[in-house]
Amino acid sequence: MNRAFASRWARNVFAAVCALAALMYIGSRFFTHLDLALYGYMVGTVVFIGGFFYRFMAWAERPPTRILLRKGIRLIFRRSTPAVAADHLVVHRFIWNRGWYRWLQHILLGWGCILSAFVTFPLVFGWMYFTMADNGTYTVVGFGIDLLRVPADGWIAFLFYNALNITAFMVIGGVCMALYRRIRHKQALAEQSFAYDFLPLYLLLFISVTGLLLTFSNIFLHGFGHPVMSLVHQWAVILTLLYLPFGKLAHIPMRPLSVLARNYRDHYGQAEPKACKVCGTEFVSAEQSRDVVDVLKQNRLEFKTEEGAHLAELCLPCRRKYRMSRFTGIPTHQIRAKEANQDAKG
């Protein structure tokens, strides 16, 4: 099988698409419950999978990433993993530390997109569909199994009907908060670009608004303009799926990998701290310091000080002082005095 593909990544993409097709075949009762109106979303999602594998391949082939993935996966069953996953993937407490505004913005955007995907993809692939009995009850069917029966006029059914409308309002709120911050925040103004920072927000905003217009057309206009708006909304989603692996939004599907990075840092930080070769301050784990040295060697980069220590074995203040010494000729890195602005923020 390895000789049938250009690379193992090409083999993995092929296997992923085949697995998706098999799940569609099983979940849709042998393709009998596929909605042809959602066919474009299905094709866009399959292309997105190929693009995501390409983006992940380009990232995972780097020497630092290989180390992180190998050691992070080895630590996935740590006792602290559920708490770390909840922190990084659910409540985003690490963003709360930057301020409530950015936290609320990310919660609305992140969970709006994730919940939309949880609703849309099962419907697109035929994994979930609804049947209605004569007694006015809806049956929620998942992978051919009756999961839930609810009254058609009950509040649970109401949430099913309006799930995408709710998530659309969440995304619109998050996008508006992000746009306001990017227009008013000085640091954002200095660092942002249209293609990387604004385009994803405009795409999400366009998808949300056109989705809400579909509901508005059905309720208030009796379906007027629905076919045209449905195509506009579908093409907006497809283009966003094609763009997603290669832009800023790629961090959404890749976010779970942050759990591996946190486990790596916490585990080896507790095992053996690394002391700076100059001032003796513990600044990182010994394992991480060794990994940095190994990665630099793989790239044929050697940063040795005149005393024989590797630059990665120096803490950040001593590293800055050593760089200064290379310009001035004065051994500033051996000066024990602490920098006045060493712990300054900003």
CSV table of C-alpha atoms in Angstrom, one decimal:
chain,number,residue,atom,x,y,z
A,1,MET,CA,0.0,0.0,0.0
A,2,ASN,CA,2.9,2.4,0.7
A,3,ARG,CA,4.0,2.1,-2.9
A,4,ALA,CA,0.6,3.1,-4.2
A,5,PHE,CA,0.8,6.7,-2.8
A,6,ALA,CA,3.2,9.5,-3.2
A,7,SER,CA,3.7,9.8,0.5
A,8,ARG,CA,2.3,8.6,3.8
A,9,TRP,CA,0.3,11.8,4.1
A,10,ALA,CA,-1.4,11.1,0.7
A,11,ARG,CA,-2.2,7.7,2.0
A,12,ASN,CA,-3.7,9.2,5.2
A,13,VAL,CA,-5.9,11.6,3.2
A,14,PHE,CA,-7.1,8.8,1.1
A,15,ALA,CA,-7.9,6.7,4.2
A,16,ALA,CA,-9.7,9.6,5.9
A,17,VAL,CA,-11.9,10.2,2.8
A,18,CYS,CA,-12.7,6.5,2.6
A,19,ALA,CA,-13.5,6.4,6.3
A,20,LEU,CA,-15.8,9.4,5.8
A,21,ALA,CA,-17.6,7.7,2.9
A,22,ALA,CA,-18.0,4.5,4.9
A,23,LEU,CA,-19.6,6.5,7.8
A,24,MET,CA,-21.8,8.3,5.3
A,25,TYR,CA,-22.9,5.0,3.9
A,26,ILE,CA,-23.7,3.5,7.3
A,27,GLY,CA,-25.1,6.7,8.9
A,28,SER,CA,-27.4,7.6,6.1
A,29,ARG,CA,-28.9,4.0,5.9
A,30,PHE,CA,-27.0,3.1,2.7
A,31,PHE,CA,-27.3,6.7,1.2
A,32,THR,CA,-31.1,6.7,1.4
A,33,HIS,CA,-31.2,9.7,3.8
A,34,LEU,CA,-28.8,12.1,2.0
A,35,ASP,CA,-30.2,15.5,1.3
A,36,LEU,CA,-29.2,16.5,-2.2
A,37,ALA,CA,-29.8,20.2,-1.3
A,38,LEU,CA,-26.7,19.8,0.9
A,39,TYR,CA,-24.6,18.2,-1.7
A,40,GLY,CA,-22.4,21.3,-2.2
A,41,TYR,CA,-21.6,21.4,1.6
A,42,MET,CA,-20.5,17.7,1.3
A,43,VAL,CA,-18.1,18.3,-1.5
A,44,GLY,CA,-16.7,21.4,0.2
A,45,THR,CA,-16.1,19.4,3.4
A,46,VAL,CA,-14.2,16.7,1.5
A,47,VAL,CA,-12.0,19.3,-0.1
A,48,PHE,CA,-11.5,20.9,3.3
A,49,ILE,CA,-10.3,17.6,4.7
A,50,GLY,CA,-7.6,17.4,2.0
A,51,GLY,CA,-6.5,21.0,2.6
A,52,PHE,CA,-6.4,20.5,6.3
A,53,PHE,CA,-4.2,17.4,5.9
A,54,TYR,CA,-1.9,19.5,3.7
A,55,ARG,CA,-1.7,22.2,6.3
A,56,PHE,CA,-1.2,19.8,9.1
A,57,MET,CA,1.5,17.9,7.1
A,58,ALA,CA,3.4,21.1,6.5
A,59,TRP,CA,3.3,21.9,10.2
A,60,ALA,CA,3.9,18.3,11.5
A,61,GLU,CA,7.0,17.7,9.4
A,62,ARG,CA,9.0,20.4,11.2
A,63,PRO,CA,11.5,19.0,13.7
A,64,PRO,CA,10.1,20.9,16.7
A,65,THR,CA,6.6,19.7,15.9
A,66,ARG,CA,7.7,16.1,15.6
A,67,ILE,CA,9.1,16.2,19.0
A,68,LEU,CA,6.0,17.9,20.5
A,69,LEU,CA,3.6,15.4,18.9
A,70,ARG,CA,5.7,12.3,19.8
A,71,LYS,CA,6.1,13.3,23.5
A,72,GLY,CA,2.7,15.0,23.8
A,73,ILE,CA,0.9,11.9,22.6
A,74,ARG,CA,2.9,9.8,25.0
A,75,LEU,CA,1.6,12.0,27.9
A,76,ILE,CA,-2.0,12.2,26.7
A,77,PHE,CA,-3.2,10.0,29.6
A,78,ARG,CA,-1.9,12.2,32.4
A,79,ARG,CA,-4.2,12.8,35.3
A,80,SER,CA,-4.3,16.5,34.5
A,81,THR,CA,-5.3,16.1,30.8
A,82,PRO,CA,-9.1,16.5,31.4
A,83,ALA,CA,-8.6,19.7,33.3
A,84,VAL,CA,-6.1,21.0,30.7
A,85,ALA,CA,-8.5,20.1,27.9
A,86,ALA,CA,-11.4,21.9,29.6
A,87,ASP,CA,-9.2,25.0,30.1
A,88,HIS,CA,-8.0,25.2,26.6
A,89,LEU,CA,-10.9,23.8,24.6
A,90,VAL,CA,-14.1,24.6,26.6
A,91,VAL,CA,-13.8,27.7,28.9
A,92,HIS,CA,-10.7,29.3,27.4
A,93,ARG,CA,-9.4,30.4,30.8
A,94,PHE,CA,-6.0,31.3,29.2
A,95,ILE,CA,-7.8,34.0,27.2
A,96,TRP,CA,-9.7,35.3,30.3
A,97,ASN,CA,-6.3,36.2,31.7
A,98,ARG,CA,-5.9,38.7,28.8
A,99,GLY,CA,-9.2,40.4,29.7
A,100,TRP,CA,-12.9,39.7,29.7
A,101,TYR,CA,-13.5,41.4,26.3
A,102,ARG,CA,-11.2,39.1,24.4
A,103,TRP,CA,-12.5,36.1,26.3
A,104,LEU,CA,-16.1,36.8,25.5
A,105,GLN,CA,-15.2,37.5,21.8
A,106,HIS,CA,-13.4,34.2,21.5
A,107,ILE,CA,-16.2,32.3,23.3
A,108,LEU,CA,-18.8,33.7,20.9
A,109,LEU,CA,-16.7,33.1,17.8
A,110,GLY,CA,-15.3,29.7,18.8
A,111,TRP,CA,-18.4,28.1,20.2
A,112,GLY,CA,-20.6,29.7,17.5
A,113,CYS,CA,-18.4,28.0,14.8
A,114,ILE,CA,-18.1,24.7,16.7
A,115,LEU,CA,-21.8,24.3,17.5
A,116,SER,CA,-22.6,25.2,13.9
A,117,ALA,CA,-20.3,22.4,12.7
A,118,PHE,CA,-21.9,20.0,15.2
A,119,VAL,CA,-25.3,20.7,13.7
A,120,THR,CA,-24.4,21.0,10.0
A,121,PHE,CA,-22.0,18.1,9.4
A,122,PRO,CA,-24.2,15.4,10.8
A,123,LEU,CA,-27.1,16.7,8.6
A,124,VAL,CA,-24.8,17.0,5.5
A,125,PHE,CA,-23.4,13.5,5.8
A,126,GLY,CA,-26.8,11.9,6.6
A,127,TRP,CA,-25.7,10.9,10.1
A,128,MET,CA,-28.6,12.6,11.6
A,129,TYR,CA,-32.1,13.3,10.3
A,130,PHE,CA,-35.7,13.7,11.6
A,131,THR,CA,-38.9,11.9,11.0
A,132,MET,CA,-42.4,13.1,12.1
A,133,ALA,CA,-45.2,10.8,13.3
A,134,ASP,CA,-48.9,11.4,12.9
A,135,ASN,CA,-49.2,12.3,16.6
A,136,GLY,CA,-47.1,15.4,16.1
A,137,THR,CA,-43.8,14.2,17.5
A,138,TYR,CA,-40.4,14.4,16.0
A,139,THR,CA,-38.0,11.5,16.1
A,140,VAL,CA,-34.3,12.4,16.1
A,141,VAL,CA,-32.4,9.6,14.2
A,142,GLY,CA,-28.7,9.2,14.5
A,143,PHE,CA,-26.8,6.6,12.5
A,144,GLY,CA,-30.1,4.8,11.9
A,145,ILE,CA,-30.9,4.6,15.6
A,146,ASP,CA,-33.9,6.5,17.1
A,147,LEU,CA,-32.2,8.7,19.7
A,148,LEU,CA,-35.0,11.0,20.9
A,149,ARG,CA,-38.7,11.7,20.5
A,150,VAL,CA,-39.9,15.2,21.2
A,151,PRO,CA,-43.1,17.1,20.7
A,152,ALA,CA,-43.0,19.2,17.5
A,153,ASP,CA,-44.2,22.3,19.4
A,154,GLY,CA,-41.9,21.8,22.4
A,155,TRP,CA,-38.9,23.8,23.5
A,156,ILE,CA,-36.4,21.0,22.6
A,157,ALA,CA,-37.8,21.0,19.1
A,158,PHE,CA,-37.6,24.8,19.0
A,159,LEU,CA,-33.9,24.6,19.8
A,160,PHE,CA,-33.4,22.0,17.0
A,161,TYR,CA,-35.2,24.3,14.6
A,162,ASN,CA,-33.2,27.4,15.6
A,163,ALA,CA,-29.8,26.0,16.5
A,164,LEU,CA,-28.1,27.5,13.5
A,165,ASN,CA,-29.9,30.9,14.1
A,166,ILE,CA,-28.6,30.9,17.7
A,167,THR,CA,-25.1,30.2,16.6
A,168,ALA,CA,-25.3,32.8,13.8
A,169,PHE,CA,-26.1,35.5,16.4
A,170,MET,CA,-23.2,34.2,18.5
A,171,VAL,CA,-20.8,34.5,15.6
A,172,ILE,CA,-22.1,37.9,14.6
A,173,GLY,CA,-21.6,39.2,18.1
A,174,GLY,CA,-18.1,37.8,18.2
A,175,VAL,CA,-17.2,39.2,14.8
A,176,CYS,CA,-18.5,42.7,15.7
A,177,MET,CA,-16.4,42.6,18.9
A,178,ALA,CA,-13.3,41.5,17.0
A,179,LEU,CA,-13.8,44.1,14.3
A,180,TYR,CA,-14.3,46.9,16.9
A,181,ARG,CA,-11.1,45.8,18.7
A,182,ARG,CA,-9.1,45.7,15.5
A,183,ILE,CA,-10.3,49.2,14.5
A,184,ARG,CA,-9.6,50.7,17.9
A,185,HIS,CA,-6.7,48.7,19.5
A,186,LYS,CA,-3.3,50.3,18.7
A,187,GLN,CA,-1.3,47.0,18.8
A,188,ALA,CA,-3.9,45.3,16.5
A,189,LEU,CA,-3.7,48.3,14.1
A,190,ALA,CA,0.1,47.9,13.9
A,191,GLU,CA,0.1,44.1,13.3
A,192,GLN,CA,-3.0,43.3,11.3
A,193,SER,CA,-3.5,42.7,7.6
A,194,PHE,CA,-6.7,42.4,5.5
A,195,ALA,CA,-6.1,38.9,4.1
A,196,TYR,CA,-5.1,37.3,7.4
A,197,ASP,CA,-7.1,39.2,10.1
A,198,PHE,CA,-10.1,40.8,8.4
A,199,LEU,CA,-11.1,38.4,5.6
A,200,PRO,CA,-11.9,35.5,8.0
A,201,LEU,CA,-14.2,37.8,10.0
A,202,TYR,CA,-16.0,39.1,6.9
A,203,LEU,CA,-16.5,35.5,5.7
A,204,LEU,CA,-18.0,34.4,9.0
A,205,LEU,CA,-20.1,37.5,9.1
A,206,PHE,CA,-21.4,36.9,5.6
A,207,ILE,CA,-22.3,33.3,6.3
A,208,SER,CA,-24.1,34.2,9.5
A,209,VAL,CA,-26.1,37.0,7.9
A,210,THR,CA,-27.1,35.0,4.8
A,211,GLY,CA,-28.1,32.1,7.1
A,212,LEU,CA,-30.4,34.4,9.1
A,213,LEU,CA,-31.8,35.8,5.9
A,214,LEU,CA,-33.0,32.3,4.9
A,215,THR,CA,-35.0,32.1,8.2
A,216,PHE,CA,-36.3,35.6,7.6
A,217,SER,CA,-37.4,34.7,4.1
A,218,ASN,CA,-39.3,31.6,5.3
A,219,ILE,CA,-41.0,33.3,8.2
A,220,PHE,CA,-41.8,36.8,7.0
A,221,LEU,CA,-41.6,36.6,3.2
A,222,HIS,CA,-43.2,33.2,2.7
A,223,GLY,CA,-40.2,31.8,1.0
A,224,PHE,CA,-39.6,34.8,-1.4
A,225,GLY,CA,-36.0,34.8,-2.6
A,226,HIS,CA,-35.2,31.6,-0.7
A,227,PRO,CA,-33.7,29.6,-3.7
A,228,VAL,CA,-31.3,32.4,-4.6
A,229,MET,CA,-30.3,33.2,-1.0
A,230,SER,CA,-29.8,29.4,-0.3
A,231,LEU,CA,-27.2,29.3,-3.2
A,232,VAL,CA,-25.5,32.4,-2.0
A,233,HIS,CA,-25.2,31.0,1.5
A,234,GLN,CA,-24.0,27.6,0.3
A,235,TRP,CA,-21.3,29.2,-1.8
A,236,ALA,CA,-20.2,31.3,1.1
A,237,VAL,CA,-19.8,28.3,3.3
A,238,ILE,CA,-18.0,26.3,0.6
A,239,LEU,CA,-15.5,29.1,-0.1
A,240,THR,CA,-14.9,29.5,3.6
A,241,LEU,CA,-14.3,25.7,3.9
A,242,LEU,CA,-11.7,25.9,1.1
A,243,TYR,CA,-10.0,28.9,2.7
A,244,LEU,CA,-10.1,27.6,6.3
A,245,PRO,CA,-7.1,25.3,6.3
A,246,PHE,CA,-4.8,28.1,4.9
A,247,GLY,CA,-5.8,31.1,6.9
A,248,LYS,CA,-6.2,32.2,10.4
A,249,LEU,CA,-9.3,30.1,11.0
A,250,ALA,CA,-7.1,26.9,10.8
A,251,HIS,CA,-6.3,27.3,14.5
A,252,ILE,CA,-9.9,26.2,15.3
A,253,PRO,CA,-9.5,22.5,14.1
A,254,MET,CA,-5.9,22.5,15.3
A,255,ARG,CA,-6.6,23.9,18.7
A,256,PRO,CA,-6.8,20.4,20.5
A,257,LEU,CA,-3.1,20.1,19.8
A,258,SER,CA,-2.5,22.8,22.4
A,259,VAL,CA,-3.3,20.2,25.1
A,260,LEU,CA,-0.3,18.2,24.0
A,261,ALA,CA,1.9,21.3,24.3
A,262,ARG,CA,0.6,22.1,27.8
A,263,ASN,CA,1.1,18.4,28.9
A,264,TYR,CA,4.7,18.5,27.5
A,265,ARG,CA,5.5,21.7,29.4
A,266,ASP,CA,3.9,20.8,32.7
A,267,HIS,CA,5.3,17.2,32.8
A,268,TYR,CA,8.9,18.0,32.0
A,269,GLY,CA,8.8,21.2,34.0
A,270,GLN,CA,7.9,19.3,37.1
A,271,ALA,CA,10.4,16.6,36.4
A,272,GLU,CA,13.7,18.6,36.1
A,273,PRO,CA,14.0,22.3,35.8
A,274,LYS,CA,16.8,23.9,33.8
A,275,ALA,CA,19.1,26.4,35.5
A,276,CYS,CA,20.7,29.2,33.4
A,277,LYS,CA,24.4,28.6,32.8
A,278,VAL,CA,25.2,32.2,33.7
A,279,CYS,CA,22.9,33.4,36.5
A,280,GLY,CA,21.6,30.0,37.8
A,281,THR,CA,17.9,31.0,37.5
A,282,GLU,CA,15.6,28.1,36.7
A,283,PHE,CA,13.8,29.3,33.5
A,284,VAL,CA,12.6,26.2,31.6
A,285,SER,CA,12.6,22.4,31.8
A,286,ALA,CA,15.8,20.5,31.2
A,287,GLU,CA,14.0,18.3,28.6
A,288,GLN,CA,12.8,21.3,26.7
A,289,SER,CA,16.3,22.8,26.7
A,290,ARG,CA,17.8,19.6,25.3
A,291,ASP,CA,15.1,19.4,22.7
A,292,VAL,CA,15.8,22.9,21.5
A,293,VAL,CA,19.5,22.1,21.2
A,294,ASP,CA,18.7,18.9,19.3
A,295,VAL,CA,16.4,20.7,16.9
A,296,LEU,CA,18.9,23.4,16.2
A,297,LYS,CA,21.5,20.7,15.5
A,298,GLN,CA,19.2,19.1,13.0
A,299,ASN,CA,19.0,22.4,11.2
A,300,ARG,CA,22.8,22.8,11.4
A,301,LEU,CA,22.6,25.8,13.7
A,302,GLU,CA,25.1,26.0,16.6
A,303,PHE,CA,24.8,28.9,19.0
A,304,LYS,CA,27.7,28.5,21.4
A,305,THR,CA,28.9,31.1,23.8
A,306,GLU,CA,32.6,31.8,24.3
A,307,GLU,CA,32.3,29.9,27.7
A,308,GLY,CA,31.1,26.8,25.8
A,309,ALA,CA,27.4,26.9,26.8
A,310,HIS,CA,24.6,26.7,24.2
A,311,LEU,CA,22.5,29.9,23.9
A,312,ALA,CA,19.4,27.8,24.6
A,313,GLU,CA,20.9,27.1,28.0
A,314,LEU,CA,20.7,30.8,29.0
A,315,CYS,CA,17.6,32.4,30.4
A,316,LEU,CA,16.1,35.3,28.3
A,317,PRO,CA,17.7,38.2,30.2
A,318,CYS,CA,21.2,36.6,30.0
A,319,ARG,CA,20.6,35.7,26.4
A,320,ARG,CA,19.8,39.4,25.6
A,321,LYS,CA,22.9,40.5,27.6
A,322,TYR,CA,25.1,38.0,25.6
A,323,ARG,CA,23.8,39.4,22.3
A,324,MET,CA,24.7,42.8,23.6
A,325,SER,CA,28.2,41.6,24.5
A,326,ARG,CA,28.8,40.5,20.9
A,327,PHE,CA,28.2,44.1,19.7
A,328,THR,CA,30.0,46.0,22.5
A,329,GLY,CA,32.8,43.5,23.2
A,330,ILE,CA,32.0,43.9,26.9
A,331,PRO,CA,30.9,40.6,28.8
A,332,THR,CA,27.5,42.1,29.8
A,333,HIS,CA,26.0,38.7,30.2
A,334,GLN,CA,28.3,38.1,33.2
A,335,ILE,CA,26.9,41.2,35.0
A,336,ARG,CA,24.8,39.9,37.9
A,337,ALA,CA,22.6,43.0,38.0
A,338,LYS,CA,18.9,42.4,37.0
A,339,GLU,CA,17.6,44.4,34.1
A,340,ALA,CA,15.4,47.3,35.3
A,341,ASN,CA,12.6,46.4,32.8
A,342,GLN,CA,13.1,42.6,32.9
A,343,ASP,CA,9.5,41.9,34.0
A,344,ALA,CA,7.9,44.8,32.3
A,345,LYS,CA,4.7,44.1,30.3
A,346,GLY,CA,4.0,45.4,26.8
